[in-house]
Coordinates of C-alpha atoms in Angstrom, one line a residue:
X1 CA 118.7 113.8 83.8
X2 CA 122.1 112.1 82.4
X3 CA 123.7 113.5 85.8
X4 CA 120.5 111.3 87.6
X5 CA 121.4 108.2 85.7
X6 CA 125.3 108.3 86.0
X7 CA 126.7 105.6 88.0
X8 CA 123.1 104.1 88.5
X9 CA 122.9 101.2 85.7
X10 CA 126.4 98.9 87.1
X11 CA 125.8 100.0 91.1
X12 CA 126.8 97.2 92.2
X13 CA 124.3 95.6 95.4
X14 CA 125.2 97.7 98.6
X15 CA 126.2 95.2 101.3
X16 CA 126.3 96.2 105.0
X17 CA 129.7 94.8 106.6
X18 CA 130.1 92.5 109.4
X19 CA 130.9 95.6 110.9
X20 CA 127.2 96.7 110.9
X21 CA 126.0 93.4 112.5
X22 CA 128.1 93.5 115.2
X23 CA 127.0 97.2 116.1
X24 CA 123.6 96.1 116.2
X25 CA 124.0 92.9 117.9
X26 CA 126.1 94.2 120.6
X27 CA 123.4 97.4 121.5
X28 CA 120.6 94.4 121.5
X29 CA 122.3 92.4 124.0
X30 CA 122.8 95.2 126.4
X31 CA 119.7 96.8 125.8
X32 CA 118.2 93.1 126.7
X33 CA 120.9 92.9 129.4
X34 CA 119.5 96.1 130.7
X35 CA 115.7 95.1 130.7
X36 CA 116.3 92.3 132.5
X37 CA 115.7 90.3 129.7
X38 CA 117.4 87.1 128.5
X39 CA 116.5 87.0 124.8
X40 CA 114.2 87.9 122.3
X41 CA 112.1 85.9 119.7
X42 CA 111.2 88.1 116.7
X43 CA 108.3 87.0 115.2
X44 CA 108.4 87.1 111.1
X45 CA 104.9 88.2 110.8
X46 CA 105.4 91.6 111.7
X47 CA 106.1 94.4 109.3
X48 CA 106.9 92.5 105.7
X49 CA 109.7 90.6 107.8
X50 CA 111.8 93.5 108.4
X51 CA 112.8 92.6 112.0
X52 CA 113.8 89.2 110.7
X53 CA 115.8 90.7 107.8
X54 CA 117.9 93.3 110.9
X55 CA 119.3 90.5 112.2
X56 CA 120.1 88.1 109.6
X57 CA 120.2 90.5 106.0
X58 CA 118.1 88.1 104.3
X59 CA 113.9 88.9 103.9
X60 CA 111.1 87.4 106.7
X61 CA 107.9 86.0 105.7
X62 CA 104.9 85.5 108.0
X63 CA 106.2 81.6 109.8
X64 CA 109.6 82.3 110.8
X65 CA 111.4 83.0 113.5
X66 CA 114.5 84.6 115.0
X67 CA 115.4 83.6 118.6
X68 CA 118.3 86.3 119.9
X69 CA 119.7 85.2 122.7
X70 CA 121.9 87.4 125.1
X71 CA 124.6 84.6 125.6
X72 CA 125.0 82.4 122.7
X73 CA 124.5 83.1 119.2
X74 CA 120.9 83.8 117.3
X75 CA 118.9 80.9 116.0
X76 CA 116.6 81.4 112.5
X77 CA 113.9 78.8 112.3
X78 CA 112.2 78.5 108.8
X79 CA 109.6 76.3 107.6
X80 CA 110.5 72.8 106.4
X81 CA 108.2 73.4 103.3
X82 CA 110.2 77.0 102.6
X83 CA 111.1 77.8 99.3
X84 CA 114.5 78.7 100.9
X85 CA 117.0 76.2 102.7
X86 CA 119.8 77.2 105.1
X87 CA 122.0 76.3 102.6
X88 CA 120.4 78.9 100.0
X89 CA 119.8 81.5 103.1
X90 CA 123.7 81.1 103.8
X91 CA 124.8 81.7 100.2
X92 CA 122.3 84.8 100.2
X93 CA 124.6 86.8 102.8
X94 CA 122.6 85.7 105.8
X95 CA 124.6 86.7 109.2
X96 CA 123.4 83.8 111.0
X97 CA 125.7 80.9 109.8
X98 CA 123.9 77.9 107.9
X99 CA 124.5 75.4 111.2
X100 CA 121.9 78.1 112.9
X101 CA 119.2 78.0 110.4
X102 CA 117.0 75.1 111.7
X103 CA 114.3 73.9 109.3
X104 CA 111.2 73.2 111.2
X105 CA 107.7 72.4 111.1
X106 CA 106.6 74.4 114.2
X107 CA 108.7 77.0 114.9
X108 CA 106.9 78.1 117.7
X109 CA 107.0 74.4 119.0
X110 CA 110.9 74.4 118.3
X111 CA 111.8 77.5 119.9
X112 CA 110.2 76.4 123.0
X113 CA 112.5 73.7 122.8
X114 CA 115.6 75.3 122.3
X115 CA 114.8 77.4 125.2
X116 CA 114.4 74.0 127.4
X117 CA 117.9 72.7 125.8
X118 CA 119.6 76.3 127.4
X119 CA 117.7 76.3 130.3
X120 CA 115.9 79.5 130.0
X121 CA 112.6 78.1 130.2
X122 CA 112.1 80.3 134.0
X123 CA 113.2 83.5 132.4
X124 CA 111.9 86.6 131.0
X125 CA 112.2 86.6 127.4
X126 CA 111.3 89.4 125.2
X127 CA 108.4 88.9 121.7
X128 CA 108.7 91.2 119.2
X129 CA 105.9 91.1 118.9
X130 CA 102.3 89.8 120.7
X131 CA 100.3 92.1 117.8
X132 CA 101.8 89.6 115.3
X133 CA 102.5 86.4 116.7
X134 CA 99.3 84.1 115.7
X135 CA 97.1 82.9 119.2
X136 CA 97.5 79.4 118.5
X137 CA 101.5 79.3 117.8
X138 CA 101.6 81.4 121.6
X139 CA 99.4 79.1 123.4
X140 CA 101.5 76.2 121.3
X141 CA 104.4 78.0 123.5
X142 CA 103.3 78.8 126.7
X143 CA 102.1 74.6 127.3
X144 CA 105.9 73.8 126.5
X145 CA 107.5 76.4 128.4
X146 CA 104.5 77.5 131.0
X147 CA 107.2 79.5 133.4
X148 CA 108.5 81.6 130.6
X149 CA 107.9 85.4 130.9
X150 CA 106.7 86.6 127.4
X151 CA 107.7 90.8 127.5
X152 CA 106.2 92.6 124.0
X153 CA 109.6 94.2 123.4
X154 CA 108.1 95.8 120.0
X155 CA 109.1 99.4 121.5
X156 CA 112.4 97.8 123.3
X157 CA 113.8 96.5 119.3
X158 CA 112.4 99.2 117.5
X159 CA 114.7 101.7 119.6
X160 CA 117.4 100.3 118.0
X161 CA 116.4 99.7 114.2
X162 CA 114.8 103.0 114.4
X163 CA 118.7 105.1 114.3
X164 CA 120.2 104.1 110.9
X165 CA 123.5 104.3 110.9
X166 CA 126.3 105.7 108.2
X167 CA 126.2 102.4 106.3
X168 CA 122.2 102.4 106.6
X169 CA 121.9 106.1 105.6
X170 CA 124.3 105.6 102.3
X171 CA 122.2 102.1 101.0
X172 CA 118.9 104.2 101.4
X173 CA 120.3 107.1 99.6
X174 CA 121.0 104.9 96.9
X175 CA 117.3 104.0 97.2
X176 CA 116.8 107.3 97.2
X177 CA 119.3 108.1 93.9
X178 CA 116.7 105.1 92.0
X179 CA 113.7 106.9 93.3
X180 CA 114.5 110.3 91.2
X181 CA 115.7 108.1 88.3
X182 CA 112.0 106.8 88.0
X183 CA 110.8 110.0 88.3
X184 CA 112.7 112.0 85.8
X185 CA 112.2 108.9 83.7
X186 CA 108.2 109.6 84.4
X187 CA 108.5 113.1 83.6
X188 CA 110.2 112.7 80.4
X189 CA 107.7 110.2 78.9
X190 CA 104.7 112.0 80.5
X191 CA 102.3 113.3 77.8
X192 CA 98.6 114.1 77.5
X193 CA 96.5 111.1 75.7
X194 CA 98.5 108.3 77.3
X195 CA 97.0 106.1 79.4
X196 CA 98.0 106.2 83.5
X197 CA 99.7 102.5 83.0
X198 CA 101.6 103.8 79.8
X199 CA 103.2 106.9 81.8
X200 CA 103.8 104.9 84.7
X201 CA 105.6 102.1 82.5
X202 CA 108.7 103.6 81.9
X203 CA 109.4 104.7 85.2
X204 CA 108.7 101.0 86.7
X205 CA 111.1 99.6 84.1
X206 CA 113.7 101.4 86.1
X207 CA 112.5 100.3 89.7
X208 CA 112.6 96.7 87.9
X209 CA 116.0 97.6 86.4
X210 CA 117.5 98.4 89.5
X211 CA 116.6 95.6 91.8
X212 CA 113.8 97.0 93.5
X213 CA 111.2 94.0 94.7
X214 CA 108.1 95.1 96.7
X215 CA 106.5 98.5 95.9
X216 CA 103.4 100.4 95.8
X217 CA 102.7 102.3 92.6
X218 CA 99.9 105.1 92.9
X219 CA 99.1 108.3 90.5
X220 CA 96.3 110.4 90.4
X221 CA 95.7 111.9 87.3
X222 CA 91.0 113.2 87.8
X223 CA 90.5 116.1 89.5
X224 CA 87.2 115.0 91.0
X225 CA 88.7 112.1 92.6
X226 CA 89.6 112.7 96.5
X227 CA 92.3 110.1 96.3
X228 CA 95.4 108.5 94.2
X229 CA 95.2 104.6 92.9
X230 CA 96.9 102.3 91.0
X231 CA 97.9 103.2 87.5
X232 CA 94.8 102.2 85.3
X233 CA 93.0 102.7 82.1
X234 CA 92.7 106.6 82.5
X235 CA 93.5 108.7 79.5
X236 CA 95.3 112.2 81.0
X237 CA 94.4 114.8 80.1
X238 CA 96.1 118.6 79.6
X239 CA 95.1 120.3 81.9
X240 CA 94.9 118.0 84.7
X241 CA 97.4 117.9 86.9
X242 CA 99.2 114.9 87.9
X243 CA 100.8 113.0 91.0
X244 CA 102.9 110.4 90.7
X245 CA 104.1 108.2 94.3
X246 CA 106.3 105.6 93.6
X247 CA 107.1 103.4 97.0
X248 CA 109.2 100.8 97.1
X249 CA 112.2 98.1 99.0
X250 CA 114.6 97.0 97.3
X251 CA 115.2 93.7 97.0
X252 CA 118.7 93.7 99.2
X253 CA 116.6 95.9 101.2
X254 CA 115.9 99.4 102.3
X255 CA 114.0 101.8 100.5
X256 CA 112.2 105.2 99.6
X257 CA 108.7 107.4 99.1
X258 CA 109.3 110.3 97.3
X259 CA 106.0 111.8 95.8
X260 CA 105.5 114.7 93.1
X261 CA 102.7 116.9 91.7
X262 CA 103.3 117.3 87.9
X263 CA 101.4 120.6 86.4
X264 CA 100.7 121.9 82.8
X265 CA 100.1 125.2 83.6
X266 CA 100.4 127.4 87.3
X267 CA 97.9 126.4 90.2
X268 CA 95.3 129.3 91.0
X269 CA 92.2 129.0 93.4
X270 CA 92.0 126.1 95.5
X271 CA 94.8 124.4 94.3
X272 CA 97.2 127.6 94.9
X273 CA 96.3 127.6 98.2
X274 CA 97.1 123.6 99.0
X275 CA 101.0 124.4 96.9
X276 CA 101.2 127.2 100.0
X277 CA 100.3 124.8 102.5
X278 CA 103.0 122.4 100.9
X279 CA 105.9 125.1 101.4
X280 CA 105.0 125.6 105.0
X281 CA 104.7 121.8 105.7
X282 CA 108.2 120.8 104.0
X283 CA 109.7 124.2 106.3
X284 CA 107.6 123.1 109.7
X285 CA 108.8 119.5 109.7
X286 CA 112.2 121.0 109.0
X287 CA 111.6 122.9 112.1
X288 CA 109.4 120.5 114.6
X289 CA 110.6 117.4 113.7
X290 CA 113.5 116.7 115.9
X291 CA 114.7 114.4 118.9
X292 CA 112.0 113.9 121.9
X293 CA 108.9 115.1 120.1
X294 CA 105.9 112.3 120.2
X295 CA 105.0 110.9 117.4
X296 CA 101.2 111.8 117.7
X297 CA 102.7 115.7 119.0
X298 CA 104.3 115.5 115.5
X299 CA 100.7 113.7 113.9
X300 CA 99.0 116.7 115.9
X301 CA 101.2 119.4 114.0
X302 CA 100.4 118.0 110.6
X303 CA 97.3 118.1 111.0
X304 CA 96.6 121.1 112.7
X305 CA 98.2 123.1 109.6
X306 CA 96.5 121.1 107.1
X307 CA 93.7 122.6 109.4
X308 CA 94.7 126.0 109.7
X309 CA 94.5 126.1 105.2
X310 CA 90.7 124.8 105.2
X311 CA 91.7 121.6 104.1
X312 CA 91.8 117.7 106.0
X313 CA 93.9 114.9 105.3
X314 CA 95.3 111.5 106.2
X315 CA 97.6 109.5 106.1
X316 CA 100.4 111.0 107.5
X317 CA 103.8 109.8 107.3
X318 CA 105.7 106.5 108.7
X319 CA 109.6 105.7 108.9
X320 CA 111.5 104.4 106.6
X321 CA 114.3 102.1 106.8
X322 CA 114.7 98.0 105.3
X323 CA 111.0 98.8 104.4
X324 CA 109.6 102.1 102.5
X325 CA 107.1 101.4 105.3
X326 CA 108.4 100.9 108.6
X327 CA 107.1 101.6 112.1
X328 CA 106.5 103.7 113.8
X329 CA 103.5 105.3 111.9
X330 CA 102.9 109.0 112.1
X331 CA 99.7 109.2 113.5
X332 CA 97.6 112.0 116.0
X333 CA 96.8 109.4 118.5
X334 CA 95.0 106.4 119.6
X335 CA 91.6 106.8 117.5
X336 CA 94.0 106.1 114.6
X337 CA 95.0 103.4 112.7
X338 CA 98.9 102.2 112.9
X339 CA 98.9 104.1 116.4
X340 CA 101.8 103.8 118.9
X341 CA 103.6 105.2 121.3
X342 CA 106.7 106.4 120.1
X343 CA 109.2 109.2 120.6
X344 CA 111.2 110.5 117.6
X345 CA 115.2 109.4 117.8
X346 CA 118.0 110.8 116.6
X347 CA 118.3 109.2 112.7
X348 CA 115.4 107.9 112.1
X349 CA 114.4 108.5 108.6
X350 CA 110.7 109.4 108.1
X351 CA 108.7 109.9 105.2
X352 CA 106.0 112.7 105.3
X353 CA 102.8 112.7 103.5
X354 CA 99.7 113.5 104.3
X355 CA 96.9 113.2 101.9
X356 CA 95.3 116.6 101.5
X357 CA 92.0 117.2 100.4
X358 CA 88.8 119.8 100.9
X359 CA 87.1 118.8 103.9
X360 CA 83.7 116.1 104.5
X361 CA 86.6 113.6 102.3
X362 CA 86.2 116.1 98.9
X363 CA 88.4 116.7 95.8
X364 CA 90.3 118.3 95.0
X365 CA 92.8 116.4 96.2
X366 CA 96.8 117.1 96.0
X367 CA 100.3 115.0 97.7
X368 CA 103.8 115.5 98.0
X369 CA 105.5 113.6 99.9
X370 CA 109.2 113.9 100.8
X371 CA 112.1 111.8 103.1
X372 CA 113.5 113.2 106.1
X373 CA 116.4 112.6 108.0
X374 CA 116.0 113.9 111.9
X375 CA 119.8 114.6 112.9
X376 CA 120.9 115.5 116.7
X377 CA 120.7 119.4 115.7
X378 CA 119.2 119.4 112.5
X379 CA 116.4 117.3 110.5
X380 CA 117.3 117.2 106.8
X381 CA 115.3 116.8 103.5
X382 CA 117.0 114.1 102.1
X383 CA 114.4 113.8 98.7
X384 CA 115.7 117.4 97.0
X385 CA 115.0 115.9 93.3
X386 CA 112.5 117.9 91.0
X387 CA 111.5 120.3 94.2
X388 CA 109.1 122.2 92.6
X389 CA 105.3 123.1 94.8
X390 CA 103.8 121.8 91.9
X391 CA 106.6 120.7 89.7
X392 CA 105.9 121.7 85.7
X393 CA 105.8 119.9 82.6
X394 CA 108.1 121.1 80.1
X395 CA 105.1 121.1 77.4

């Protein structure tokens, strides 16, 4: 554990260099340049403001607005009644220089406008993305600029933030390095007779100690219950097992989803056969998961093992990158929710972890859930901390 904590408490913030934004501006504009496209708005809305927060390094809400253009430089309209000011955006580290941050009371209605001004208004311009961008802010656009070409580019952008690159892969592992703290811290405190929200506590003083902003605690602590939820009121009890999942961005951005079954004593029955099922799932997406596979091919394999054991689950998996919960979703196709077409690139980072329960949605219930990285040759577990199929409690 002391080895876990060393040079965690003074880390300073990781900041990705001007280096970084060049890379990814420069393979947007030919990628735009080679879909005949002649910019790209990128809507706020759509994913907790993570395709915002690629181009600029500071966080998107849900009303503003990037406009990328392929010749000039990118425009970030906020609201006039933001929190935030150009002025504070600037001093945050935002790429886009305060003279390009353009308060506004429409953006929609502005962008339009600054597409007039540059004389783009007959061109094809790509939206990232129609799923997110509200009906009445789009027909606000189209009676401005009626000749404009709207292309959902959703797949087009995503192609590039989905490869991280070196300076990407070593902020997330530091995600990653904050992640086992709060476990270990977790596992340490963990004792039967202590409420779900007193063993999660110490291990969310450490996400808070570390600068991590939004997150998604769950634990699961009753064996009759066929799924996690937040920490609550629940006394635990020896011998129930536990599972901890704590999920989270950090507040500069990037994150992690590493999840762990805690046991008091060896699994036997039921539960010995889901820990066998858990080895073979960490050693077939270590396998299967690679360059060119579909996402809903790789949705299909999950599931079809979980099948093979007797069991069902959901849930699958999603990438991670700015957000612990990035697109695309791991799903087995359409009939799912979070589908889309997607083919798995060469570093992407994906976190895997399917829900796994008996089947007609009955407990027992178990998770673990782990971070890989798919390389050109090679997909890596990146999550190796406290590996156990269940992990035990030293009591």
């Amino acid at each position: 554990m002391a080895d876990e904590k060393k040079g965690l408490s003074h880390t300073p913030t990781p900041e990705l260099s001007l280096k970084e934004k060049e890379r990814r501006y420069s393979l947007l504009k030919r990628r735009l340049i080679e879909a005949g496209l002649s910019g790209l708005i990128v809507y706020g809305g759509t994913q907790l403001g993570v395709p915002v927060h690629y181009l600029t390094r500071v966080w998107g809400n849900k009303k503003n607005m990037v406009f990328f253009p392929v010749d000039g430089e990118p425009i970030f309209f906020i609201p006039s009644n933001s929190m935030e000011t150009p002025q504070l955006l600037a001093q945050q580290g935002c790429w886009i220089p305060e003279e390009n941050i353009i308060l506004s009371i429409n953006p929609a209605v502005d962008v339009a406008k600054y597409i007039i001004n540059n004389k783009l208004q007959n061109s094809r311009l790509g939206i990232d993305s129609f799923r997110f961008w509200p009906v009445f802010d789009y027909q606000t656009f189209l009676e401005i600029c009626p000749k404009v070409k709207l292309v959902e580019a959703h797949r087009l952008f995503g192609e590039i933030r989905g490869p991280k690159s070196a300076e990407e892969l070593a902020v997330m592992e530091n995600a990653i390095r904050i992640s086992d703290l709060a476990h270990y811290v977790f596992l340490a405190n963990l004792k039967p007779g202590m409420t779900e929200e007193e063993a999660a506590g110490k291990a969310i003083e450490v996400l808070n100690d570390h600068g991590v902003g939004d997150r998604i605690i769950l634990i699961h602590t009753r064996p009759d219950a066929p799924y996690p939820n937040r920490p609550g009121p629940t006394v635990i009890q020896k011998p129930n097992p536990v599972t901890f999942s704590p999920e989270f961005s950090r507040k500069a951005g990037y994150g992690a989803q590493m999840i762990r079954a805690y046991w008091w004593e060896k699994p036997k029955g039921i539960y010995k056969r889901m820990f066998e099922l858990w080895a073979d799932m960490r050693q077939m997406i270590l396998e299967e998961f690679r360059p060119g596979v579909e996402i809903t091919d790789a949705g299909k394999m999950i599931e079809n093992l979980v099948d093979q054991y007797g069991f069902e689950c959901d849930k699958l998996g999603h990438a991670v990158g700015i957000s612990y919960g990035d697109a695309p979703y791991i799903t087995a196709g359409p009939h799912q929710k979070d589908y889309m077409e997607w083919t798995i690139l060469s570093d992407e980072v994906y976190a895997v972890h399917p829900m796994v329960r008996c089947k007609g949605y009955v407990a027992p219930f178990t998770m673990i859930g782990d971070m890989y990285h798919i390389g050109k040759d090679k997909t890596k577990l990146l999550t190796t901390a406290l590996p156990g199929l269940p992990e035990m409690i030293p009591y």
